Tab-separated table of C-alpha atoms and ligand atoms in Angstrom:
chain	number	residue	atom	x	y	z
A	235	MET	CA	77.380	105.609	94.713
A	236	MET	CA	75.918	108.294	92.043
A	237	THR	CA	72.041	107.689	92.015
A	238	ILE	CA	70.480	109.549	88.821
A	239	GLN	CA	66.878	109.420	88.331
A	240	TRP	CA	66.389	109.180	84.480
A	241	PHE	CA	63.223	111.038	84.101
A	242	PRO	CA	62.540	112.640	80.355
A	243	GLY	CA	63.382	115.979	80.908
A	244	HIS	CA	66.670	115.001	82.804
A	245	MET	CA	67.803	112.521	79.782
A	246	ALA	CA	66.364	116.204	77.418
A	247	LYS	CA	68.817	117.771	79.536
A	248	ALA	CA	71.501	115.849	79.438
A	249	LYS	CA	71.061	115.280	76.144
A	250	ARG	CA	71.869	118.904	75.872
A	251	GLU	CA	74.479	119.803	77.806
A	252	VAL	CA	76.195	117.671	76.058
A	253	THR	CA	76.096	119.033	73.503
A	254	GLU	CA	76.674	122.560	74.304
A	255	LYS	CA	80.140	121.124	75.563
A	256	LEU	CA	81.111	119.802	72.574
A	257	LYS	CA	80.918	123.119	70.632
A	258	LEU	CA	83.862	123.204	72.341
A	259	ILE	CA	86.109	120.387	71.627
A	260	ASP	CA	87.931	118.633	68.758
A	261	ILE	CA	87.207	114.646	70.289
A	262	VAL	CA	85.748	113.220	72.604
A	263	PHE	CA	86.412	110.386	74.512
A	264	GLU	CA	83.170	107.235	75.200
A	265	LEU	CA	84.197	105.767	78.014
A	266	VAL	CA	82.088	102.150	78.976
A	267	ASP	CA	82.763	99.140	80.735
A	268	ALA	CA	85.508	97.006	79.037
A	269	ARG	CA	82.937	93.990	80.087
A	270	ILE	CA	80.284	95.393	79.061
A	271	PRO	CA	80.459	97.658	76.376
A	272	ILE	CA	77.228	97.995	74.328
A	273	SER	CA	74.892	97.526	77.637
A	274	SER	CA	77.001	100.756	79.253
A	275	ARG	CA	76.759	102.520	75.839
A	276	ASN	CA	74.496	105.421	75.397
A	277	PRO	CA	71.702	104.822	73.180
A	278	LEU	CA	71.739	107.924	71.209
A	279	ILE	CA	75.019	108.443	71.625
A	280	ASP	CA	76.185	108.140	67.269
A	281	GLU	CA	73.739	110.386	66.376
A	282	ILE	CA	74.956	112.673	69.917
A	283	VAL	CA	78.561	112.595	68.611
A	284	ALA	CA	77.401	112.731	65.060
A	285	ASN	CA	80.719	113.549	63.197
A	286	LYS	CA	83.121	114.797	66.404
A	287	PRO	CA	86.198	112.660	66.808
A	288	ARG	CA	86.393	109.717	68.718
A	289	ILE	CA	88.020	106.790	70.476
A	290	ILE	CA	86.234	104.123	72.500
A	291	LEU	CA	87.505	103.700	75.692
A	292	LEU	CA	87.375	100.439	77.535
A	293	ASN	CA	87.295	100.883	80.732
A	294	LYS	CA	87.797	98.921	83.904
A	295	ALA	CA	89.794	96.281	81.993
A	296	ASP	CA	91.286	94.763	84.605
A	297	MET	CA	87.783	93.511	85.146
A	298	ALA	CA	87.022	92.288	81.736
A	299	ASP	CA	87.693	88.935	80.091
A	300	PRO	CA	91.197	89.557	78.424
A	301	ASP	CA	90.452	87.948	75.494
A	302	ILE	CA	87.251	89.640	74.934
A	303	THR	CA	88.309	93.042	75.311
A	304	LYS	CA	90.410	92.149	72.249
A	305	GLN	CA	87.761	90.833	70.497
A	306	TRP	CA	86.229	94.326	71.237
A	307	VAL	CA	88.549	95.902	70.086
A	308	ALA	CA	88.820	94.638	66.509
A	309	PHE	CA	85.078	94.666	66.136
A	310	PHE	CA	84.876	98.435	66.790
A	311	GLU	CA	87.663	98.982	64.723
A	312	LYS	CA	85.812	97.077	62.052
A	313	GLN	CA	84.083	99.998	62.522
A	314	ASN	CA	86.183	102.401	61.873
A	315	VAL	CA	86.022	103.567	65.530
A	316	LEU	CA	89.254	103.747	67.768
A	317	ALA	CA	89.305	101.811	71.121
A	318	LEU	CA	91.367	101.245	73.732
A	319	ALA	CA	91.472	98.571	76.698
A	320	ILE	CA	91.944	100.976	80.194
A	321	ASP	CA	92.709	100.908	83.307
A	322	SER	CA	91.694	104.130	84.976
A	323	GLN	CA	92.303	103.038	88.621
A	324	THR	CA	95.852	102.348	87.952
A	325	GLY	CA	96.452	104.034	84.628
A	326	THR	CA	96.418	101.084	81.943
A	327	GLY	CA	96.434	102.194	78.914
A	328	VAL	CA	96.190	106.058	80.153
A	329	LYS	CA	99.250	107.609	78.365
A	330	GLN	CA	98.024	105.697	74.715
A	331	ILE	CA	94.558	107.936	75.018
A	332	VAL	CA	96.942	110.758	74.246
A	333	THR	CA	99.270	109.070	71.599
A	334	LEU	CA	95.849	108.413	70.084
A	335	THR	CA	94.169	111.590	70.069
A	336	LYS	CA	97.217	113.445	68.383
A	337	GLU	CA	97.418	110.739	65.828
A	338	LEU	CA	93.610	111.690	65.420
A	339	LEU	CA	93.858	114.504	65.078
A	340	ARG	CA	97.382	115.265	63.409
A	341	PRO	CA	95.257	116.013	59.940
A	342	LYS	CA	92.724	119.379	61.770
A	343	PHE	CA	96.422	120.602	63.446
A	344	GLU	CA	98.272	120.328	60.287
A	345	LYS	CA	95.976	123.024	58.753
A	346	MET	CA	95.657	125.277	60.742
A	347	ILE	CA	99.432	124.776	60.985
A	348	ALA	CA	99.210	125.509	57.080
A	349	LYS	CA	97.319	128.362	57.260
A	350	GLY	CA	99.379	130.348	59.554
A	351	ILE	CA	98.948	129.921	62.833
A	352	LYS	CA	102.105	129.303	64.366
A	353	LYS	CA	100.538	127.993	67.527
A	354	PRO	CA	98.241	126.233	67.785
A	355	ARG	CA	96.545	125.705	71.346
A	356	ALA	CA	96.042	122.325	72.783
A	357	MET	CA	93.861	119.593	71.337
A	358	ARG	CA	90.630	119.462	73.158
A	359	ALA	CA	88.722	117.092	74.606
A	360	LEU	CA	85.478	115.667	76.703
A	361	ILE	CA	85.047	112.607	78.007
A	362	ILE	CA	81.225	111.175	78.099
A	363	GLY	CA	79.698	108.198	80.014
A	364	ILE	CA	76.640	106.945	81.512
A	365	PRO	CA	77.119	107.123	85.152
A	366	ASN	CA	79.120	104.646	87.336
A	367	VAL	CA	81.605	104.174	84.539
A	368	GLY	CA	84.526	104.976	85.968
A	369	LYS	CA	84.482	109.230	84.150
A	370	SER	CA	86.129	111.088	87.744
A	371	THR	CA	88.901	108.685	87.672
A	372	LEU	CA	89.762	109.057	84.604
A	373	ILE	CA	89.797	112.547	84.523
A	374	ASN	CA	91.759	112.459	88.164
A	375	ARG	CA	93.500	110.299	85.751
A	376	LEU	CA	94.555	112.024	83.032
A	377	ALA	CA	95.263	115.074	85.234
A	378	GLY	CA	98.282	113.343	87.207
A	379	LYS	CA	96.494	114.843	90.345
A	380	HIS	CA	93.542	114.653	92.853
A	381	ILE	CA	91.082	117.974	91.552
A	382	ALA	CA	89.128	118.851	94.299
A	383	LYS	CA	85.315	118.258	93.326
A	384	THR	CA	83.442	121.147	92.851
A	385	GLY	CA	79.961	121.250	93.266
A	386	ASP	CA	77.483	123.660	91.774
A	387	ILE	CA	77.529	126.809	93.955
A	388	PRO	CA	74.125	127.903	94.171
A	389	GLY	CA	73.852	131.413	91.839
A	390	VAL	CA	77.164	131.237	90.751
A	391	THR	CA	77.775	129.543	87.355
A	392	LYS	CA	80.787	127.957	86.646
A	393	ALA	CA	82.301	128.769	83.356
A	394	GLN	CA	83.770	125.695	81.855
A	395	GLN	CA	87.559	125.221	83.306
A	396	TRP	CA	90.103	122.955	81.264
A	397	ILE	CA	93.038	120.710	82.512
A	398	LYS	CA	96.233	119.913	81.337
A	399	VAL	CA	96.718	117.037	80.535
A	400	GLY	CA	100.686	117.303	79.281
A	401	LYS	CA	100.988	120.277	77.098
A	402	GLU	CA	98.852	119.462	73.886
A	403	LEU	CA	95.816	118.493	75.355
A	404	GLU	CA	92.868	119.996	77.528
A	405	LEU	CA	90.479	118.305	79.467
A	406	LEU	CA	86.789	119.697	80.312
A	407	ASP	CA	86.671	119.275	84.436
A	408	THR	CA	83.271	117.985	83.838
A	409	PRO	CA	82.124	115.031	81.626
A	410	GLY	CA	79.383	114.442	79.933
A	411	ILE	CA	77.212	112.016	81.735
A	412	LEU	CA	74.287	109.872	79.414
A	413	TRP	CA	71.697	107.568	80.623
A	414	PRO	CA	71.966	103.968	79.408
A	415	LYS	CA	69.312	101.604	77.716
A	416	PHE	CA	67.330	101.271	80.657
A	417	GLU	CA	63.834	100.292	78.069
A	418	ASP	CA	65.880	96.997	77.340
A	419	GLU	CA	65.855	94.460	80.150
A	420	GLU	CA	68.717	92.603	79.641
A	421	VAL	CA	70.405	95.688	79.887
A	422	GLY	CA	69.377	96.564	83.584
A	423	LEU	CA	70.098	93.340	84.226
A	424	LYS	CA	74.141	93.596	82.814
A	425	LEU	CA	74.127	97.124	84.555
A	426	ALA	CA	73.008	95.566	87.779
A	427	THR	CA	75.479	92.363	87.292
A	428	THR	CA	78.491	94.399	87.197
A	429	GLY	CA	77.464	97.058	89.690
A	430	ALA	CA	76.195	100.011	87.760
A	431	ILE	CA	73.680	100.618	88.929
A	432	LYS	CA	72.196	100.484	93.143
A	433	ASP	CA	71.089	96.991	93.571
A	434	THR	CA	67.444	98.421	94.688
A	435	ILE	CA	67.110	99.226	92.111
A	436	LEU	CA	65.908	95.863	90.240
A	437	ASN	CA	65.697	91.960	92.135
A	438	LEU	CA	68.657	91.406	93.728
A	439	GLN	CA	67.531	87.111	93.202
A	440	ASP	CA	66.361	88.175	89.583
A	441	VAL	CA	70.166	89.601	88.885
A	442	ALA	CA	71.578	86.430	90.949
A	443	VAL	CA	69.592	84.461	88.475
A	444	TYR	CA	71.007	86.115	85.755
A	445	ALA	CA	74.446	85.916	86.196
A	446	LEU	CA	74.650	82.169	87.876
A	447	LYS	CA	72.446	81.349	84.069
A	448	PHE	CA	75.057	83.593	82.226
A	449	LEU	CA	78.324	82.339	84.134
A	450	ALA	CA	76.899	78.536	83.787
A	451	THR	CA	76.935	79.148	80.700
A	452	TYR	CA	80.154	81.194	79.935
A	453	TYR	CA	82.421	80.156	81.935
A	454	PRO	CA	81.279	77.060	84.252
A	455	GLU	CA	84.242	75.675	85.571
A	456	ARG	CA	84.872	79.382	86.957
A	457	LEU	CA	81.307	78.355	89.109
A	458	LYS	CA	82.240	74.752	89.265
A	459	GLU	CA	85.524	75.854	91.375
A	460	ARG	CA	84.632	78.795	93.487
A	461	TYR	CA	81.552	77.056	94.813
A	462	SER	CA	82.837	73.557	94.675
A	463	LEU	CA	80.372	71.794	93.149
A	464	VAL	CA	80.675	68.992	90.868
A	465	GLU	CA	78.370	69.554	88.785
A	466	ILE	CA	76.126	72.438	87.878
A	467	PRO	CA	72.275	71.549	88.714
A	468	GLU	CA	69.953	73.094	85.584
A	469	ASP	CA	67.252	73.699	87.562
A	470	ILE	CA	68.528	77.534	89.321
A	471	VAL	CA	66.478	77.607	92.373
A	472	ALA	CA	69.094	73.564	92.639
A	473	LEU	CA	71.641	76.124	92.544
A	474	PHE	CA	71.067	78.673	94.253
A	475	ASP	CA	70.786	75.675	96.815
A	476	GLU	CA	73.625	74.418	96.740
A	477	ILE	CA	75.996	77.512	96.829
A	478	GLY	CA	73.887	78.721	99.510
A	479	LYS	CA	74.294	75.132	101.473
A	480	LYS	CA	78.212	75.261	101.181
A	481	ARG	CA	78.430	79.139	101.862
A	482	GLY	CA	75.913	78.182	104.691
A	483	CYS	CA	73.342	81.320	103.746
A	484	LEU	CA	71.307	79.544	106.339
A	485	ALA	CA	67.093	81.571	107.584
A	486	SER	CA	65.615	80.430	110.505
A	487	GLY	CA	65.376	76.472	110.299
A	488	GLY	CA	68.245	75.655	108.849
A	489	LEU	CA	66.503	77.056	105.141
A	490	ILE	CA	68.477	78.458	102.636
A	491	ASP	CA	68.123	82.311	102.311
A	492	TYR	CA	67.664	83.115	99.210
A	493	ASP	CA	68.638	86.848	99.282
A	494	LYS	CA	71.774	85.808	100.913
A	495	VAL	CA	73.036	83.845	97.866
A	496	ALA	CA	71.689	86.511	95.682
A	497	GLU	CA	73.668	88.847	97.856
A	498	LEU	CA	77.165	86.295	98.012
A	499	VAL	CA	77.406	85.633	94.235
A	500	LEU	CA	76.892	89.280	93.072
A	501	ARG	CA	79.863	90.654	95.798
A	502	ASP	CA	82.067	87.658	94.603
A	503	ILE	CA	81.302	88.742	91.147
A	504	ARG	CA	81.926	92.324	91.466
A	505	THR	CA	85.296	91.446	93.676
A	506	GLU	CA	87.004	89.110	90.503
A	507	LYS	CA	86.375	85.780	93.017
A	508	LEU	CA	85.260	84.441	90.006
A	509	GLY	CA	87.967	85.977	87.482
A	510	ARG	CA	88.215	88.359	85.169
A	511	LEU	CA	84.194	87.927	83.686
A	512	SER	CA	82.727	89.527	80.374
A	513	PHE	CA	79.588	89.895	80.126
A	514	GLU	CA	78.883	90.730	76.336
A	515	ARG	CA	80.986	89.076	73.089
A	516	PRO	CA	80.952	90.760	70.411
B	671	GDP	P1	82.221	108.891	86.677
B	671	GDP	O1	80.230	108.413	87.651
B	671	GDP	O2	81.444	107.919	85.640
B	671	GDP	O3	82.850	109.407	87.490
B	671	GDP	O4	82.151	106.694	87.773
B	671	GDP	P2	83.807	106.530	89.224
B	671	GDP	O5	84.908	107.848	88.334
B	671	GDP	O6	82.381	107.564	90.352
B	671	GDP	O7	84.247	105.312	88.816
B	671	GDP	C1	82.538	104.950	89.051
B	671	GDP	C2	83.340	103.234	89.741
B	671	GDP	O8	84.470	102.741	88.939
B	671	GDP	C3	84.496	103.668	91.195
B	671	GDP	O9	84.087	102.903	92.839
B	671	GDP	C4	85.928	103.437	90.968
B	671	GDP	O10	86.895	103.497	91.946
B	671	GDP	C5	85.848	102.727	90.301
B	671	GDP	N1	86.236	102.716	89.003
B	671	GDP	C6	86.689	103.524	88.149
B	671	GDP	N2	87.597	102.574	87.012
B	671	GDP	C7	87.718	102.062	87.287
B	671	GDP	C8	89.261	100.633	86.205
B	671	GDP	O11	89.614	100.761	85.268
B	671	GDP	N3	88.901	99.828	87.174
B	671	GDP	C9	88.452	99.422	88.195
B	671	GDP	N4	88.570	97.821	88.337
B	671	GDP	N5	87.835	100.311	88.868
B	671	GDP	C10	86.895	101.598	88.330
C-alpha cells in the first residue's frame, strides 16, 4: 500500500500537477471507491476539474452493496454527472467507459470534423483519484496489458506518455493523485475501514468500533451470522467481548484481546467475509 504524507505543500503540488495534466486532455475519469463514494473523493475536485467533461467511476463495485451502488449512480446522474460502477480487477464495466466517453465527446469531435479536420486525433483522458482507489489497476486494465511502472529517474524529465485504449482513446500513463478529506474524522474512519489508509494511521480499535456500530445499524443480520450472535449487545465493549470469546481472541489470563478483535473484524470486512458492504448511502 502506498502511503503519502499530505502536508500543505504536497497538496499544493498535487493540485498543480493535476491542473497541468488537465490542459492535455478532453475528459476526466474520476475514480472513487464504490463503498464510500463521497469519502473517497477529493474535497476540491469540482473546483480543480472545473468544466472538463467527467465520468465518475465507482470502482471496487464488486465489494460494494449492489443496491446502494445503483442508488449512487442515480444520485450522480441527478446532478448531471455520469457515473458508472466498475471492477477494475476483473474488468467488469470497464468497456463501457470507452462507450460513454465516445458519447460524451461526440459533439466536440463532430465540431472538429465540421471544421474540416478529416481525421480527428484520439480522445484524451486522465484518471484522477485518491491513493489506493485503484488508479493503476484501471490503467493496466484499460491498456489491456501490464505496463511497467517507471519510477522517477533523477535528472531525467519524463515526457507525458500516452497509453492507447483501442483506436479512439488515449490515456495519460500517470494518473492524477489527490488527497482525501482528512479533516473530517468520519471520513478517516471510513477510509480506514475499507483499507484505503494504513492501519497505523488511526487507532485500530477506534476504527473497529466505528465499523461494528455501522454494521450493527445497517447490516445487523450479517453481523449476527458471521459471529454467531443471538442478539447484538447494545454496549460496544460487550460486542467486542462476545466476538472475542467466539473467535478466541484472548490475551494471557483469559482476558479478551481487543486489538485482536479489532484486527479480525477489519480483516473480515476487507475480505468480504460479511458480504458486499457499502459504508455510505446517498
Ligand atoms: P492506486 O493507488 O489508486 O493506483 O490503487 P491500485 O491500483 O494500486 O489499487 C489499490 C488496491 O485495490 C490493490 O490491492 C488493487 O488490487 C485493489 N483494487 C483495485 N481495483 C479494484 C477493484 O475494482 N476491485 C477490487 N476488489 N479491488 C481492486
